[in-house]
Coordinates of C-alpha atoms in Angstrom, one line a residue:
M1 CA 1.0 58.7 -2.7
R2 CA 3.9 56.0 -2.6
F3 CA 5.8 57.6 0.1
L4 CA 2.8 58.1 2.7
F5 CA 1.8 54.4 2.0
K6 CA 5.4 53.3 3.0
T7 CA 4.9 55.9 5.9
S8 CA 1.7 54.7 7.1
Y9 CA 3.0 51.1 7.0
A10 CA 6.2 52.1 9.0
Q11 CA 3.8 53.2 11.9
D12 CA 1.5 50.6 11.6
I13 CA 4.5 47.8 12.2
R14 CA 6.4 49.5 14.5
L15 CA 6.0 48.2 18.3
A16 CA 6.5 52.0 20.0
K17 CA 3.5 53.9 18.0
H18 CA 5.0 57.3 19.3
G19 CA 7.2 59.4 21.2
G20 CA 4.4 58.7 24.3
H21 CA 4.9 55.0 24.1
R22 CA 8.4 55.1 23.7
F23 CA 9.0 57.2 27.2
W24 CA 6.5 55.4 29.6
Y25 CA 7.9 51.7 28.1
G26 CA 11.1 52.9 28.9
L27 CA 10.1 54.5 32.3
L28 CA 8.7 51.0 33.1
G29 CA 11.9 49.2 31.8
L30 CA 13.8 51.4 34.6
A31 CA 11.6 50.9 37.2
L32 CA 11.9 47.0 36.7
L33 CA 15.6 47.6 36.3
A34 CA 15.9 49.2 39.6
A35 CA 13.5 47.0 41.4
P36 CA 15.7 44.9 43.1
W37 CA 17.5 47.8 44.6
V38 CA 14.3 49.6 46.2
A39 CA 12.0 46.7 46.5
P40 CA 11.7 44.5 49.4
E41 CA 12.8 40.9 48.8
Y42 CA 9.6 39.5 49.4
W43 CA 8.0 41.7 47.2
L44 CA 10.6 41.4 44.7
A45 CA 9.6 37.7 44.8
Q46 CA 5.8 38.6 44.3
L47 CA 7.1 40.5 41.3
T48 CA 9.0 37.3 39.9
F49 CA 6.0 35.1 40.2
V50 CA 4.4 38.1 38.1
L51 CA 6.7 37.6 35.4
I52 CA 6.3 33.8 35.2
Y53 CA 2.6 33.7 35.4
A54 CA 2.5 36.4 32.7
I55 CA 4.7 34.4 30.4
A56 CA 1.7 31.6 30.8
G57 CA -0.7 33.9 30.5
L58 CA 1.1 35.0 27.3
G59 CA 0.6 31.5 26.1
V60 CA -3.3 31.0 27.4
M61 CA -3.9 34.9 25.2
L62 CA -2.2 33.2 22.3
L63 CA -4.9 30.4 22.2
A64 CA -8.0 32.2 24.0
G65 CA -7.7 35.9 23.4
F66 CA -6.2 35.7 19.7
T67 CA -7.4 31.8 18.3
G68 CA -10.6 32.0 20.4
Q69 CA -9.4 28.3 21.4
F70 CA -10.8 27.8 25.0
S71 CA -8.8 25.4 27.1
M72 CA -9.0 24.4 30.3
G73 CA -5.9 21.7 30.7
H74 CA -3.0 24.6 30.2
A75 CA -1.9 23.4 34.0
A76 CA -0.7 20.3 32.3
F77 CA 1.5 22.1 30.2
L78 CA 3.2 24.1 33.1
G79 CA 3.3 21.2 34.5
A80 CA 5.3 19.4 31.5
G81 CA 7.8 22.1 31.5
A82 CA 8.6 22.4 35.1
Y83 CA 9.2 18.2 35.5
T84 CA 11.3 18.9 32.2
Q85 CA 13.7 21.2 34.2
A86 CA 13.7 19.6 37.5
V87 CA 14.8 15.8 35.6
L88 CA 17.3 17.2 33.5
T89 CA 18.7 20.1 36.1
A90 CA 19.0 16.9 37.8
M91 CA 21.2 15.3 35.5
G92 CA 23.6 18.3 35.0
W93 CA 22.3 19.7 31.4
P94 CA 22.7 23.5 31.1
F95 CA 19.8 25.3 32.0
F96 CA 19.1 27.3 28.5
L97 CA 19.0 23.8 26.9
S98 CA 17.2 22.0 29.5
L99 CA 14.7 25.1 29.4
A100 CA 14.4 24.6 25.5
C101 CA 13.7 20.8 26.1
G102 CA 10.9 21.4 28.3
A103 CA 9.5 24.2 25.8
V104 CA 10.0 21.9 22.9
L105 CA 8.2 18.6 24.9
S106 CA 5.1 21.1 25.9
A107 CA 4.4 22.2 22.7
A108 CA 4.4 18.3 21.6
I109 CA 1.9 17.4 23.6
G110 CA -0.1 20.5 22.7
V111 CA 0.1 19.3 19.1
L112 CA -0.9 15.9 20.6
V113 CA -3.9 17.6 22.3
G114 CA -4.5 20.3 19.6
L115 CA -5.0 17.4 16.9
P116 CA -8.0 15.8 18.1
A117 CA -9.5 19.0 19.5
L118 CA -10.2 20.1 16.2
R119 CA -13.2 18.4 15.6
V120 CA -14.9 20.1 18.7
K121 CA -15.2 23.7 19.9
G122 CA -16.3 26.4 22.3
I123 CA -17.4 24.4 25.4
Y124 CA -16.7 21.0 24.1
L125 CA -13.3 22.2 23.5
G126 CA -12.9 23.1 27.0
I127 CA -14.2 20.2 28.6
A128 CA -11.4 18.0 26.1
T129 CA -8.8 20.1 27.4
L130 CA -9.9 19.4 31.0
A131 CA -10.2 15.8 30.8
F132 CA -6.4 16.0 29.8
G133 CA -5.4 18.0 31.9
F134 CA -6.8 15.5 34.4
I135 CA -4.9 12.5 32.9
V136 CA -1.6 14.2 32.9
E137 CA -2.0 15.6 36.6
E138 CA -2.6 11.7 37.5
G139 CA 0.2 10.6 35.6
F140 CA 2.4 12.9 37.1
A141 CA 1.6 11.1 40.6
R142 CA 1.7 7.8 38.8
W143 CA 4.9 7.6 37.3
E144 CA 7.2 8.1 40.5
S145 CA 10.3 7.1 39.3
V146 CA 10.6 10.4 37.5
T147 CA 8.3 12.5 39.1
G148 CA 8.7 11.4 42.3
G149 CA 4.9 11.1 42.7
N150 CA 3.0 13.1 45.6
A151 CA 5.9 13.0 47.5
G152 CA 7.0 15.9 44.9
K153 CA 10.1 16.2 43.4
S154 CA 13.4 19.0 44.6
V155 CA 14.5 21.3 42.2
A156 CA 17.9 23.0 42.2
A157 CA 18.9 26.4 41.4
P158 CA 19.9 27.3 37.9
Q159 CA 23.3 27.4 37.0
L160 CA 24.5 30.2 34.1
F161 CA 27.8 29.7 33.0
G162 CA 28.9 27.6 35.9
Q163 CA 27.7 30.1 38.5
A164 CA 24.3 29.0 40.5
L165 CA 21.8 32.4 40.3
E166 CA 20.4 31.6 44.3
S167 CA 19.4 35.4 45.2
T168 CA 16.1 36.5 44.3
E169 CA 18.1 39.2 42.7
A170 CA 19.7 37.5 39.9
F171 CA 16.5 34.8 39.6
Y172 CA 14.5 38.2 38.9
F173 CA 17.0 39.5 36.0
L174 CA 16.5 36.1 34.7
C175 CA 12.8 35.9 34.4
L176 CA 12.4 39.7 33.4
G177 CA 14.8 38.8 30.4
L178 CA 12.9 35.6 29.6
A179 CA 9.2 37.7 29.7
L180 CA 10.7 40.2 27.4
V181 CA 12.0 37.8 24.9
C182 CA 8.6 36.3 25.3
T183 CA 6.9 39.4 25.1
L184 CA 8.7 40.7 21.8
G185 CA 8.7 37.5 20.1
I186 CA 4.4 37.4 20.9
L187 CA 4.2 41.4 19.4
N188 CA 6.0 40.2 16.4
L189 CA 4.1 36.8 15.8
L190 CA 0.7 38.5 15.9
R191 CA 1.9 41.6 13.7
S192 CA 2.9 38.9 11.1
P193 CA 1.0 36.6 8.6
T194 CA 1.0 33.9 11.3
G195 CA -1.1 36.4 14.1
R196 CA -3.2 37.6 11.1
A197 CA -4.5 34.1 10.8
F198 CA -5.0 33.3 14.4
V199 CA -6.9 36.6 14.8
A200 CA -8.8 35.8 11.5
I201 CA -10.3 32.1 13.1
R202 CA -11.1 33.7 16.7
D203 CA -13.5 36.3 14.6
S204 CA -14.8 33.9 11.8
E205 CA -13.7 30.5 11.0
I206 CA -15.7 30.4 7.9
S207 CA -14.3 33.5 6.5
A208 CA -10.9 32.9 7.4
Q209 CA -11.1 29.2 5.8
S210 CA -13.2 31.1 2.9
M211 CA -9.9 33.4 2.3
G212 CA -7.3 30.5 2.0
I213 CA -6.7 29.8 5.9
H214 CA -5.8 26.1 6.8
L215 CA -7.7 26.1 10.3
A216 CA -6.3 22.5 11.2
Y217 CA -2.8 23.9 10.8
Y218 CA -3.0 26.7 12.1
K219 CA -4.8 25.7 15.5
T220 CA -2.2 22.9 16.0
L221 CA 0.2 25.8 15.7
A222 CA -1.7 28.0 18.3
F223 CA -1.6 25.1 20.6
A224 CA 1.9 23.9 20.7
L225 CA 2.8 27.3 20.8
S226 CA 0.7 28.1 23.6
A227 CA 1.6 25.0 25.5
A228 CA 5.9 25.9 24.5
L229 CA 5.3 29.1 26.6
A230 CA 3.2 27.8 29.2
G231 CA 6.3 25.2 29.1
V232 CA 8.7 28.0 29.8
A233 CA 6.9 29.2 32.8
G234 CA 6.5 25.8 34.4
A235 CA 10.6 25.7 34.2
L236 CA 11.1 28.7 35.9
Y237 CA 8.2 27.8 38.4
A238 CA 9.8 25.0 39.2
H239 CA 13.3 26.9 39.9
K240 CA 11.1 29.5 41.8
M241 CA 9.3 27.2 43.8
Q242 CA 12.5 24.3 44.2
F243 CA 9.9 21.7 45.1
I244 CA 7.4 20.8 42.7
S245 CA 4.3 18.1 42.8
P246 CA 1.1 16.8 40.6
D247 CA -1.1 19.1 43.1
Q248 CA 0.7 22.2 41.6
F249 CA -0.8 21.3 38.4
S250 CA -4.3 20.3 39.0
I251 CA -7.5 21.9 37.4
L252 CA -7.2 25.1 39.9
Q253 CA -4.2 26.0 38.4
S254 CA -5.9 26.0 34.6
I255 CA -8.7 28.0 35.9
D256 CA -6.1 30.7 37.5
L257 CA -4.7 30.7 34.3
L258 CA -8.0 31.4 32.5
L259 CA -8.9 33.8 34.9
L260 CA -6.0 35.4 34.3
V261 CA -6.8 36.2 30.9
V262 CA -10.2 37.0 31.1
I263 CA -9.6 39.3 34.1
G264 CA -6.7 41.0 32.0
G265 CA -8.5 41.4 29.5
L266 CA -9.0 38.8 26.3
G267 CA -7.1 39.3 22.8
S268 CA -4.6 42.3 24.3
V269 CA -0.3 41.7 25.3
H270 CA -1.3 43.7 28.4
G271 CA -4.0 42.0 29.8
A272 CA -1.7 39.0 30.1
F273 CA 0.6 41.2 32.4
L274 CA -2.4 43.1 34.3
G275 CA -4.5 39.7 35.1
A276 CA -0.8 38.2 36.1
M277 CA -0.7 41.0 38.6
F278 CA -4.2 40.5 39.7
L279 CA -3.8 36.8 40.5
I280 CA -0.7 37.5 42.7
L281 CA -2.0 40.6 44.5
M282 CA -5.3 39.7 45.2
P283 CA -4.7 36.9 47.8
Q284 CA -2.3 39.3 49.4
C285 CA -5.1 42.1 49.3
I286 CA -7.4 39.3 51.0
A287 CA -5.2 38.3 53.6
L288 CA -4.8 42.5 54.3
A289 CA -8.9 42.5 54.0
K290 CA -9.4 39.7 56.9
D291 CA -8.1 41.8 59.7
W292 CA -10.5 44.2 59.1
L293 CA -13.3 41.9 58.6
P294 CA -16.1 39.9 61.1
P295 CA -14.4 36.7 62.6
V296 CA -17.4 34.9 60.9
I297 CA -16.3 36.4 57.4
G298 CA -12.7 36.7 57.3
Q299 CA -12.2 33.4 58.6
A300 CA -14.6 31.6 56.6
P301 CA -13.7 29.1 54.3
G302 CA -13.4 29.1 50.9
L303 CA -13.4 33.4 50.8
Q304 CA -11.1 34.0 48.0
A305 CA -12.8 31.0 46.0
L306 CA -15.8 33.4 46.7
V307 CA -14.2 36.9 45.9
Y308 CA -12.6 35.0 42.7
G309 CA -15.9 34.1 41.8
A310 CA -17.5 37.4 42.2
V311 CA -15.0 39.6 40.4
L312 CA -14.6 37.2 37.5
I313 CA -18.8 37.7 37.4
T314 CA -18.5 41.6 37.3
F315 CA -15.7 41.2 34.6
V316 CA -17.9 39.5 32.3
L317 CA -21.0 41.3 33.0
F318 CA -20.0 44.9 33.0
E319 CA -16.4 44.8 31.4
P320 CA -15.8 41.9 29.0
M321 CA -12.3 43.8 28.2
G322 CA -10.9 43.5 31.6
L323 CA -8.8 45.4 33.0
Y324 CA -7.0 46.6 29.8
G325 CA -10.4 47.0 28.2
R326 CA -11.1 49.8 31.5
W327 CA -7.8 51.6 31.1
L328 CA -8.4 52.0 27.3
K329 CA -11.8 53.9 28.4
I330 CA -10.0 55.8 31.1
R331 CA -7.4 56.6 28.9
T332 CA -9.7 58.1 26.4
W333 CA -11.8 59.8 29.1
L334 CA -8.8 61.8 29.8
Q335 CA -7.8 62.5 26.0
L336 CA -11.3 63.6 25.0
F337 CA -12.2 65.4 28.1
P338 CA -14.6 67.8 28.3
F339 CA -15.7 66.2 24.9
Y340 CA -16.0 62.7 26.2
R341 CA -19.8 61.1 25.7
Q342 CA -21.5 59.0 27.7
G343 CA -22.8 56.6 25.0
M344 CA -19.2 56.3 23.1
F345 CA -18.8 52.6 24.0
K346 CA -22.5 51.7 24.0
R347 CA -22.0 49.8 20.2
Q348 CA -18.7 48.1 21.4
K349 CA -20.5 46.7 24.6
S350 CA -23.6 45.6 22.5
F351 CA -21.3 43.6 19.9
Q352 CA -19.3 42.1 23.0
K353 CA -22.9 40.6 24.1
S354 CA -24.0 39.3 20.7
D355 CA -21.0 37.8 20.0
R356 CA -21.2 36.2 23.6
L357 CA -24.7 34.5 22.4
K358 CA -22.6 32.6 19.2

């Protein structure tokens, strides 16, 4: 009996549950390693942006998807990491040291936001973080001696061991390595007592508190960790763009990050990567579709915002679990075919609809 318990527990905490996971994730890893020699430079740059936004998406996912805290000011943390990286790099600091400082500063700002936000939740928390995002954006514009104000600030290429990573391929591998480290860190955090406390708070704050979970501590910790990941993504974003300005970290950027996790799939690490792919590839698809649409529609202003809004409404109404939830249903259908039943997910949808009414 003890042997069976140990075996079951080892399978529960294992990152790769079975051989199929090891095979497909290994194949994905080989494809990502081979991308610089296979993909054109333009698509390699887009893949780099996917990795950067996936790191930021992991932070938003940790806060919104696993802790249930609604934030509309995450672009401020992204900007804090970007400007810290730009300033320290210009002063000659090593890349990883300036990256760590950007993450720590973003985490400290996250704590400052998280502490006052403990008294509010839901839409009121979103309004509070939205106001914070406006304040930080205005601070970036006014603090001209450090940020360069609205004129912007140039960012040099990162240097590792005295070598500048100026090529697209070298910077891609840097982003790939950091994305892997952040993903493994999140996966290990979620299977720890801290991660289980986050999920308990998301499901029911009253039940979590009755089990002895300190709500203020874990909510503040979630804000800090989420902001730190956004700071890391902001530092990489600054190096990739090589120029940053306050308008890059506006409310629109925060909405994009929130859109990323909702469409990717709330409450799943896979959803952060799927949402990042959507966020980067959707503008490309819209640009290609404009050539086939009538000029009245294709050249109309606000077409991209209209498409984003329609996609978001569609997912909220018909697929609340996002792209990852749709993939889970497709996988289940393939596994159970021809014994798949039409109403298999009816109870799940009913629960999610009632949960949104709280």
